[in-house]
Short mmCIF file of N, CA, C and O in Angstrom, two decimals:
data_model
loop_
_atom_site.label_atom_id
_atom_site.label_comp_id
_atom_site.label_asym_id
_atom_site.label_seq_id
_atom_site.Cartn_x
_atom_site.Cartn_y
_atom_site.Cartn_z
N UNK F 1 1.24 23.33 -30.55
CA UNK F 1 0.18 22.77 -29.72
C UNK F 1 -1.17 23.07 -30.36
O UNK F 1 -1.42 24.14 -30.88
N UNK F 2 -2.03 22.11 -30.30
CA UNK F 2 -3.37 22.23 -30.85
C UNK F 2 -4.20 23.17 -29.98
O UNK F 2 -4.37 22.93 -28.79
N UNK F 3 -4.74 24.27 -30.56
CA UNK F 3 -5.51 25.21 -29.75
C UNK F 3 -6.77 24.60 -29.16
O UNK F 3 -7.25 25.07 -28.14
N UNK F 4 -7.29 23.56 -29.76
CA UNK F 4 -8.52 22.95 -29.25
C UNK F 4 -8.27 22.17 -27.96
O UNK F 4 -9.22 21.75 -27.31
N UNK F 5 -7.03 22.00 -27.56
CA UNK F 5 -6.72 21.25 -26.34
C UNK F 5 -6.68 22.12 -25.09
O UNK F 5 -6.50 21.61 -24.00
N UNK F 6 -6.82 23.41 -25.25
CA UNK F 6 -6.83 24.31 -24.10
C UNK F 6 -8.19 24.97 -24.01
O UNK F 6 -8.87 25.16 -25.03
N UNK F 7 -8.63 25.33 -22.80
CA UNK F 7 -9.95 25.98 -22.68
C UNK F 7 -10.02 27.29 -23.47
O UNK F 7 -11.03 27.56 -24.12
N UNK F 8 -8.96 28.08 -23.43
CA UNK F 8 -8.96 29.34 -24.17
C UNK F 8 -9.00 29.08 -25.67
O UNK F 8 -9.73 29.72 -26.41
N UNK F 9 -8.22 28.11 -26.13
CA UNK F 9 -8.22 27.76 -27.55
C UNK F 9 -9.57 27.26 -28.01
O UNK F 9 -10.03 27.60 -29.11
N UNK F 10 -10.22 26.44 -27.18
CA UNK F 10 -11.56 25.96 -27.52
C UNK F 10 -12.54 27.11 -27.63
O UNK F 10 -13.36 27.16 -28.54
N UNK F 11 -12.45 28.05 -26.68
CA UNK F 11 -13.36 29.18 -26.72
C UNK F 11 -13.12 30.02 -27.98
O UNK F 11 -14.06 30.47 -28.63
N UNK F 12 -11.85 30.22 -28.34
CA UNK F 12 -11.54 30.99 -29.53
C UNK F 12 -12.09 30.32 -30.78
O UNK F 12 -12.65 30.97 -31.66
N UNK F 13 -11.93 29.00 -30.87
CA UNK F 13 -12.42 28.28 -32.04
C UNK F 13 -13.94 28.22 -32.09
O UNK F 13 -14.54 28.20 -33.17
N UNK F 14 -14.60 28.18 -30.93
CA UNK F 14 -16.05 28.03 -30.91
C UNK F 14 -16.83 29.33 -30.81
O UNK F 14 -17.92 29.43 -31.32
N UNK F 15 -16.28 30.32 -30.12
CA UNK F 15 -17.06 31.52 -29.82
C UNK F 15 -16.57 32.79 -30.50
O UNK F 15 -17.34 33.71 -30.71
N UNK F 16 -15.28 32.88 -30.81
CA UNK F 16 -14.75 34.14 -31.32
C UNK F 16 -14.28 33.97 -32.76
O UNK F 16 -13.45 34.69 -33.26
N UNK F 17 -14.79 33.00 -33.44
CA UNK F 17 -14.45 32.81 -34.84
C UNK F 17 -15.34 33.68 -35.71
O UNK F 17 -16.41 34.12 -35.28
N UNK F 18 -14.93 33.95 -36.93
CA UNK F 18 -15.75 34.80 -37.81
C UNK F 18 -17.13 34.20 -38.05
O UNK F 18 -17.30 32.98 -38.14
N UNK F 19 -18.11 35.07 -38.12
CA UNK F 19 -19.49 34.67 -38.37
C UNK F 19 -19.85 35.05 -39.80
O UNK F 19 -19.54 36.15 -40.26
N UNK F 20 -20.48 34.12 -40.50
CA UNK F 20 -20.93 34.35 -41.86
C UNK F 20 -22.45 34.31 -41.86
O UNK F 20 -23.06 33.35 -41.39
N UNK F 21 -23.05 35.37 -42.39
CA UNK F 21 -24.50 35.43 -42.47
C UNK F 21 -24.94 34.71 -43.75
O UNK F 21 -24.46 35.02 -44.84
N UNK F 22 -25.83 33.76 -43.60
CA UNK F 22 -26.32 32.97 -44.73
C UNK F 22 -27.73 33.43 -45.08
O UNK F 22 -28.60 33.51 -44.22
N UNK F 23 -27.93 33.74 -46.34
CA UNK F 23 -29.25 34.09 -46.85
C UNK F 23 -29.64 33.05 -47.89
O UNK F 23 -28.88 32.78 -48.82
N UNK F 24 -30.78 32.46 -47.71
CA UNK F 24 -31.22 31.47 -48.69
C UNK F 24 -32.66 31.78 -49.10
O UNK F 24 -33.39 32.45 -48.38
N UNK F 25 -33.02 31.25 -50.23
CA UNK F 25 -34.38 31.44 -50.72
C UNK F 25 -35.26 30.30 -50.21
O UNK F 25 -34.75 29.22 -49.84
N UNK F 26 -36.55 30.48 -50.17
CA UNK F 26 -37.44 29.40 -49.74
C UNK F 26 -37.29 28.14 -50.58
O UNK F 26 -37.36 27.02 -50.06
N UNK F 27 -37.03 28.29 -51.88
CA UNK F 27 -36.89 27.10 -52.72
C UNK F 27 -35.62 26.32 -52.38
O UNK F 27 -35.62 25.09 -52.43
N UNK F 28 -34.55 27.02 -52.00
CA UNK F 28 -33.32 26.34 -51.59
C UNK F 28 -33.57 25.57 -50.30
O UNK F 28 -33.18 24.40 -50.16
N UNK F 29 -34.23 26.21 -49.34
CA UNK F 29 -34.53 25.54 -48.08
C UNK F 29 -35.42 24.32 -48.30
O UNK F 29 -35.19 23.26 -47.72
N UNK F 30 -36.41 24.47 -49.15
CA UNK F 30 -37.32 23.36 -49.44
C UNK F 30 -36.57 22.19 -50.06
O UNK F 30 -36.78 21.04 -49.69
N UNK F 31 -35.68 22.48 -51.00
CA UNK F 31 -34.90 21.43 -51.65
C UNK F 31 -33.99 20.73 -50.65
O UNK F 31 -33.87 19.50 -50.65
N UNK F 32 -33.34 21.50 -49.78
CA UNK F 32 -32.45 20.91 -48.78
C UNK F 32 -33.22 20.07 -47.78
O UNK F 32 -32.74 19.01 -47.34
N UNK F 33 -34.40 20.53 -47.39
CA UNK F 33 -35.20 19.79 -46.41
C UNK F 33 -35.67 18.43 -46.94
O UNK F 33 -35.95 17.53 -46.17
N UNK F 34 -35.73 18.28 -48.27
CA UNK F 34 -36.07 16.98 -48.84
C UNK F 34 -35.02 15.94 -48.46
O UNK F 34 -35.31 14.75 -48.40
N UNK F 35 -33.79 16.39 -48.23
CA UNK F 35 -32.70 15.50 -47.82
C UNK F 35 -32.56 15.43 -46.30
O UNK F 35 -31.64 14.80 -45.79
N UNK F 36 -33.43 16.12 -45.60
CA UNK F 36 -33.40 16.07 -44.13
C UNK F 36 -32.45 17.07 -43.50
O UNK F 36 -32.17 16.96 -42.31
N UNK F 37 -31.95 18.02 -44.26
CA UNK F 37 -31.03 19.02 -43.74
C UNK F 37 -31.49 20.41 -44.14
O UNK F 37 -32.14 20.59 -45.16
N UNK F 38 -31.12 21.38 -43.33
CA UNK F 38 -31.33 22.77 -43.74
C UNK F 38 -30.14 23.18 -44.59
O UNK F 38 -29.11 22.50 -44.63
N UNK F 39 -30.27 24.30 -45.27
CA UNK F 39 -29.16 24.79 -46.10
C UNK F 39 -27.93 25.05 -45.23
O UNK F 39 -26.80 24.72 -45.61
N UNK F 40 -28.14 25.59 -44.06
CA UNK F 40 -27.05 25.86 -43.12
C UNK F 40 -26.33 24.57 -42.71
O UNK F 40 -25.11 24.51 -42.67
N UNK F 41 -27.09 23.54 -42.43
CA UNK F 41 -26.50 22.25 -42.05
C UNK F 41 -25.69 21.65 -43.20
O UNK F 41 -24.69 20.97 -42.97
N UNK F 42 -26.11 21.89 -44.41
CA UNK F 42 -25.37 21.35 -45.55
C UNK F 42 -24.04 22.07 -45.75
O UNK F 42 -23.08 21.49 -46.24
N UNK F 43 -23.97 23.35 -45.39
CA UNK F 43 -22.74 24.12 -45.54
C UNK F 43 -21.74 23.90 -44.39
O UNK F 43 -20.54 24.07 -44.57
N UNK F 44 -22.23 23.52 -43.23
CA UNK F 44 -21.40 23.42 -42.03
C UNK F 44 -20.15 22.55 -42.18
O UNK F 44 -19.08 22.93 -41.70
N UNK F 45 -20.18 21.40 -42.84
CA UNK F 45 -18.95 20.59 -42.96
C UNK F 45 -17.82 21.30 -43.70
O UNK F 45 -16.66 20.93 -43.56
N UNK F 46 -18.13 22.33 -44.45
CA UNK F 46 -17.11 23.04 -45.22
C UNK F 46 -16.58 24.27 -44.47
O UNK F 46 -15.91 25.12 -45.07
N UNK F 47 -16.85 24.35 -43.19
CA UNK F 47 -16.46 25.54 -42.41
C UNK F 47 -15.30 25.30 -41.46
O UNK F 47 -14.85 26.22 -40.78
N UNK F 48 -14.81 24.09 -41.35
CA UNK F 48 -13.67 23.78 -40.48
C UNK F 48 -12.46 23.46 -41.34
O UNK F 48 -12.53 22.60 -42.23
N UNK F 49 -11.38 24.16 -41.07
CA UNK F 49 -10.15 23.96 -41.82
C UNK F 49 -9.07 23.50 -40.86
O UNK F 49 -8.63 24.24 -39.98
N UNK F 50 -8.64 22.26 -41.00
CA UNK F 50 -7.60 21.69 -40.15
C UNK F 50 -6.34 21.46 -40.98
O UNK F 50 -6.41 21.27 -42.19
N UNK F 51 -5.22 21.47 -40.32
CA UNK F 51 -3.94 21.21 -40.97
C UNK F 51 -3.66 22.17 -42.13
O UNK F 51 -3.20 21.76 -43.19
N UNK F 52 -3.96 23.44 -41.91
CA UNK F 52 -3.60 24.45 -42.89
C UNK F 52 -2.38 25.19 -42.36
O UNK F 52 -2.04 25.09 -41.20
N UNK F 53 -1.71 25.90 -43.19
CA UNK F 53 -0.53 26.67 -42.77
C UNK F 53 -0.57 28.00 -43.51
O UNK F 53 -0.04 28.13 -44.61
N UNK F 54 -1.25 28.98 -42.90
CA UNK F 54 -1.46 30.27 -43.54
C UNK F 54 -0.77 31.37 -42.74
O UNK F 54 -1.03 31.52 -41.55
N UNK F 55 0.11 32.14 -43.38
CA UNK F 55 0.75 33.24 -42.65
C UNK F 55 -0.18 34.45 -42.55
O UNK F 55 -0.84 34.82 -43.52
N UNK F 56 -0.26 35.03 -41.37
CA UNK F 56 -1.03 36.26 -41.15
C UNK F 56 -0.20 37.19 -40.27
O UNK F 56 0.83 36.80 -39.74
N UNK F 57 -0.67 38.39 -40.11
CA UNK F 57 -0.01 39.35 -39.21
C UNK F 57 -1.01 39.78 -38.15
O UNK F 57 -2.18 40.00 -38.44
N UNK F 58 -0.53 39.91 -36.93
CA UNK F 58 -1.38 40.35 -35.83
C UNK F 58 -1.58 41.86 -35.92
O UNK F 58 -0.98 42.53 -36.76
N UNK F 59 -2.38 42.40 -35.03
CA UNK F 59 -2.63 43.84 -35.01
C UNK F 59 -1.36 44.63 -34.76
O UNK F 59 -1.20 45.75 -35.21
N UNK F 60 -0.41 44.04 -34.04
CA UNK F 60 0.87 44.71 -33.77
C UNK F 60 1.91 44.38 -34.83
O UNK F 60 3.10 44.55 -34.61
N UNK F 61 1.46 43.85 -35.98
CA UNK F 61 2.31 43.56 -37.13
C UNK F 61 3.32 42.45 -36.87
O UNK F 61 4.39 42.40 -37.47
N UNK F 62 2.98 41.53 -35.97
CA UNK F 62 3.83 40.37 -35.70
C UNK F 62 3.38 39.21 -36.60
O UNK F 62 2.18 38.97 -36.75
N UNK F 63 4.31 38.48 -37.18
CA UNK F 63 3.91 37.34 -38.02
C UNK F 63 3.36 36.20 -37.17
O UNK F 63 3.79 35.97 -36.05
N UNK F 64 2.38 35.52 -37.71
CA UNK F 64 1.74 34.41 -37.02
C UNK F 64 1.24 33.44 -38.08
O UNK F 64 0.85 33.84 -39.18
N UNK F 65 1.23 32.16 -37.77
CA UNK F 65 0.76 31.15 -38.72
C UNK F 65 -0.49 30.48 -38.16
O UNK F 65 -0.50 30.03 -37.02
N UNK F 66 -1.52 30.44 -38.97
CA UNK F 66 -2.76 29.78 -38.58
C UNK F 66 -2.69 28.33 -39.05
O UNK F 66 -2.42 28.06 -40.21
N UNK F 67 -2.97 27.41 -38.12
CA UNK F 67 -2.97 25.99 -38.46
C UNK F 67 -4.37 25.38 -38.38
O UNK F 67 -4.60 24.28 -38.86
N UNK F 68 -5.29 26.08 -37.75
CA UNK F 68 -6.66 25.60 -37.62
C UNK F 68 -7.58 26.82 -37.71
O UNK F 68 -7.30 27.85 -37.11
N UNK F 69 -8.66 26.70 -38.46
CA UNK F 69 -9.56 27.84 -38.66
C UNK F 69 -10.98 27.32 -38.79
O UNK F 69 -11.22 26.24 -39.32
N UNK F 70 -11.92 28.10 -38.30
CA UNK F 70 -13.32 27.69 -38.35
C UNK F 70 -14.19 28.91 -38.61
O UNK F 70 -13.90 30.01 -38.16
N UNK F 71 -15.25 28.71 -39.35
CA UNK F 71 -16.27 29.73 -39.59
C UNK F 71 -17.55 29.29 -38.89
O UNK F 71 -17.83 28.09 -38.81
N UNK F 72 -18.31 30.25 -38.42
CA UNK F 72 -19.63 29.94 -37.85
C UNK F 72 -20.68 30.51 -38.79
O UNK F 72 -20.58 31.66 -39.22
N UNK F 73 -21.67 29.71 -39.12
CA UNK F 73 -22.73 30.12 -40.03
C UNK F 73 -24.02 30.37 -39.27
O UNK F 73 -24.38 29.59 -38.39
N UNK F 74 -24.69 31.46 -39.61
CA UNK F 74 -25.99 31.78 -39.02
C UNK F 74 -26.89 32.33 -40.11
O UNK F 74 -26.43 33.02 -41.02
N UNK F 75 -28.17 32.04 -39.98
CA UNK F 75 -29.13 32.66 -40.88
C UNK F 75 -29.17 34.15 -40.59
O UNK F 75 -28.97 34.58 -39.45
N UNK F 76 -29.45 34.93 -41.60
CA UNK F 76 -29.51 36.38 -41.45
C UNK F 76 -30.47 36.82 -40.36
O UNK F 76 -30.22 37.79 -39.65
N UNK F 77 -31.55 36.09 -40.18
CA UNK F 77 -32.53 36.45 -39.15
C UNK F 77 -32.00 36.20 -37.74
O UNK F 77 -32.54 36.72 -36.77
N UNK F 78 -30.94 35.40 -37.60
CA UNK F 78 -30.38 35.08 -36.28
C UNK F 78 -29.14 35.89 -35.93
O UNK F 78 -28.63 35.77 -34.83
N UNK F 79 -28.63 36.68 -36.86
CA UNK F 79 -27.42 37.47 -36.60
C UNK F 79 -27.81 38.68 -35.76
O UNK F 79 -28.74 39.41 -36.09
N UNK F 80 -27.12 38.85 -34.65
CA UNK F 80 -27.39 39.97 -33.76
C UNK F 80 -26.10 40.39 -33.09
O UNK F 80 -25.13 39.64 -33.05
N UNK F 81 -26.10 41.55 -32.55
CA UNK F 81 -24.93 42.07 -31.83
C UNK F 81 -24.83 41.31 -30.50
O UNK F 81 -25.80 41.24 -29.74
N UNK F 82 -23.65 40.74 -30.19
CA UNK F 82 -23.52 40.00 -28.94
C UNK F 82 -23.54 40.94 -27.74
O UNK F 82 -23.15 42.10 -27.82
N UNK F 83 -24.01 40.42 -26.62
CA UNK F 83 -24.04 41.18 -25.38
C UNK F 83 -22.62 41.22 -24.81
O UNK F 83 -22.03 40.18 -24.48
N UNK F 84 -22.05 42.40 -24.71
CA UNK F 84 -20.67 42.56 -24.26
C UNK F 84 -20.47 42.03 -22.85
O UNK F 84 -19.45 41.41 -22.55
N UNK F 85 -21.43 42.26 -21.97
CA UNK F 85 -21.30 41.80 -20.58
C UNK F 85 -21.22 40.27 -20.52
O UNK F 85 -20.40 39.71 -19.80
N UNK F 86 -22.07 39.59 -21.29
CA UNK F 86 -22.05 38.13 -21.31
C UNK F 86 -20.72 37.62 -21.87
O UNK F 86 -20.13 36.67 -21.35
N UNK F 87 -20.24 38.26 -22.93
CA UNK F 87 -18.95 37.86 -23.52
C UNK F 87 -17.82 38.03 -22.52
O UNK F 87 -16.94 37.16 -22.40
N UNK F 88 -17.81 39.12 -21.78
CA UNK F 88 -16.76 39.34 -20.78
C UNK F 88 -16.84 38.30 -19.67
O UNK F 88 -15.80 37.79 -19.21
N UNK F 89 -18.05 37.95 -19.23
CA UNK F 89 -18.21 36.93 -18.20
C UNK F 89 -17.70 35.57 -18.69
O UNK F 89 -17.04 34.85 -17.95
N UNK F 90 -18.01 35.22 -19.93
CA UNK F 90 -17.53 33.95 -20.49
C UNK F 90 -16.01 33.93 -20.57
O UNK F 90 -15.38 32.94 -20.23
N UNK F 91 -15.43 35.03 -21.02
CA UNK F 91 -13.97 35.12 -21.12
C UNK F 91 -13.32 35.01 -19.75
O UNK F 91 -12.34 34.29 -19.58
N UNK F 92 -13.87 35.70 -18.77
CA UNK F 92 -13.32 35.63 -17.41
C UNK F 92 -13.41 34.20 -16.86
O UNK F 92 -12.49 33.74 -16.19
N UNK F 93 -14.50 33.51 -17.15
CA UNK F 93 -14.65 32.13 -16.67
C UNK F 93 -13.61 31.21 -17.31
O UNK F 93 -13.01 30.39 -16.63
N UNK F 94 -13.38 31.37 -18.60
CA UNK F 94 -12.39 30.55 -19.29
C UNK F 94 -10.99 30.83 -18.73
O UNK F 94 -10.21 29.91 -18.47
N UNK F 95 -10.68 32.10 -18.52
CA UNK F 95 -9.37 32.47 -17.98
C UNK F 95 -9.21 31.93 -16.57
O UNK F 95 -8.15 31.38 -16.21
N UNK F 96 -10.24 32.04 -15.74
CA UNK F 96 -10.20 31.52 -14.38
C UNK F 96 -10.00 30.01 -14.38
O UNK F 96 -9.15 29.49 -13.65
N UNK F 97 -10.79 29.30 -15.18
CA UNK F 97 -10.66 27.84 -15.26
C UNK F 97 -9.28 27.43 -15.73
O UNK F 97 -8.68 26.49 -15.19
N UNK F 98 -8.77 28.13 -16.73
CA UNK F 98 -7.45 27.81 -17.26
C UNK F 98 -6.38 28.07 -16.20
O UNK F 98 -5.46 27.27 -16.03
N UNK F 99 -6.49 29.18 -15.47
CA UNK F 99 -5.53 29.50 -14.42
C UNK F 99 -5.56 28.50 -13.29
O UNK F 99 -4.51 28.09 -12.77
N UNK F 100 -6.75 28.06 -12.92
CA UNK F 100 -6.88 27.06 -11.85
C UNK F 100 -6.26 25.74 -12.27
O UNK F 100 -5.60 25.07 -11.47
N UNK F 101 -6.44 25.36 -13.52
CA UNK F 101 -5.86 24.11 -14.01
C UNK F 101 -4.34 24.18 -13.98
O UNK F 101 -3.67 23.25 -13.53
N UNK F 102 -3.79 25.28 -14.47
CA UNK F 102 -2.34 25.44 -14.49
C UNK F 102 -1.80 25.46 -13.05
O UNK F 102 -0.79 24.83 -12.75
N UNK F 103 -2.49 26.16 -12.17
CA UNK F 103 -2.06 26.25 -10.76
C UNK F 103 -2.06 24.87 -10.12
O UNK F 103 -1.12 24.50 -9.41
N UNK F 104 -3.12 24.08 -10.37
CA UNK F 104 -3.19 22.75 -9.77
C UNK F 104 -2.11 21.84 -10.34
O UNK F 104 -1.55 21.00 -9.62
N UNK F 105 -1.78 22.00 -11.63
CA UNK F 105 -0.71 21.21 -12.23
C UNK F 105 0.65 21.59 -11.62
O UNK F 105 1.49 20.73 -11.38
N UNK F 106 0.85 22.89 -11.37
CA UNK F 106 2.11 23.34 -10.77
C UNK F 106 2.25 22.82 -9.35
O UNK F 106 3.33 22.44 -8.91
N UNK F 107 1.13 22.82 -8.61
CA UNK F 107 1.15 22.33 -7.23
C UNK F 107 1.42 20.83 -7.17
O UNK F 107 2.10 20.35 -6.27
N UNK F 108 0.89 20.10 -8.14
CA UNK F 108 1.08 18.64 -8.13
C UNK F 108 2.50 18.26 -8.54
O UNK F 108 3.00 17.21 -8.17
N UNK F 109 3.17 19.15 -9.30
CA UNK F 109 4.55 18.87 -9.70
C UNK F 109 5.46 19.03 -8.50
O UNK F 109 6.43 18.41 -8.29
#
């Protein structure tokens, strides 16, 4: 099943994916802006990997295969430690929404 089709999968792909800090020089930014894009915008299309099949191991040493992977790019000046309380609230909302959807589907069956 495609992880992007579930609320939890979407959140994992959009919010809990690895973050890469991008550092660029002013001349690189200036050159990229001549084309109407920032350096970060030019790198973004190369950050989504679909239809891959990579074996990994979970923290409990269980085998798992990754079929979709995404990186998030941020300028070094924008990288900061996330607020744990906000992250927990977002996770709880996704879990609640997902549970309500499954419950409503079970009731309709």
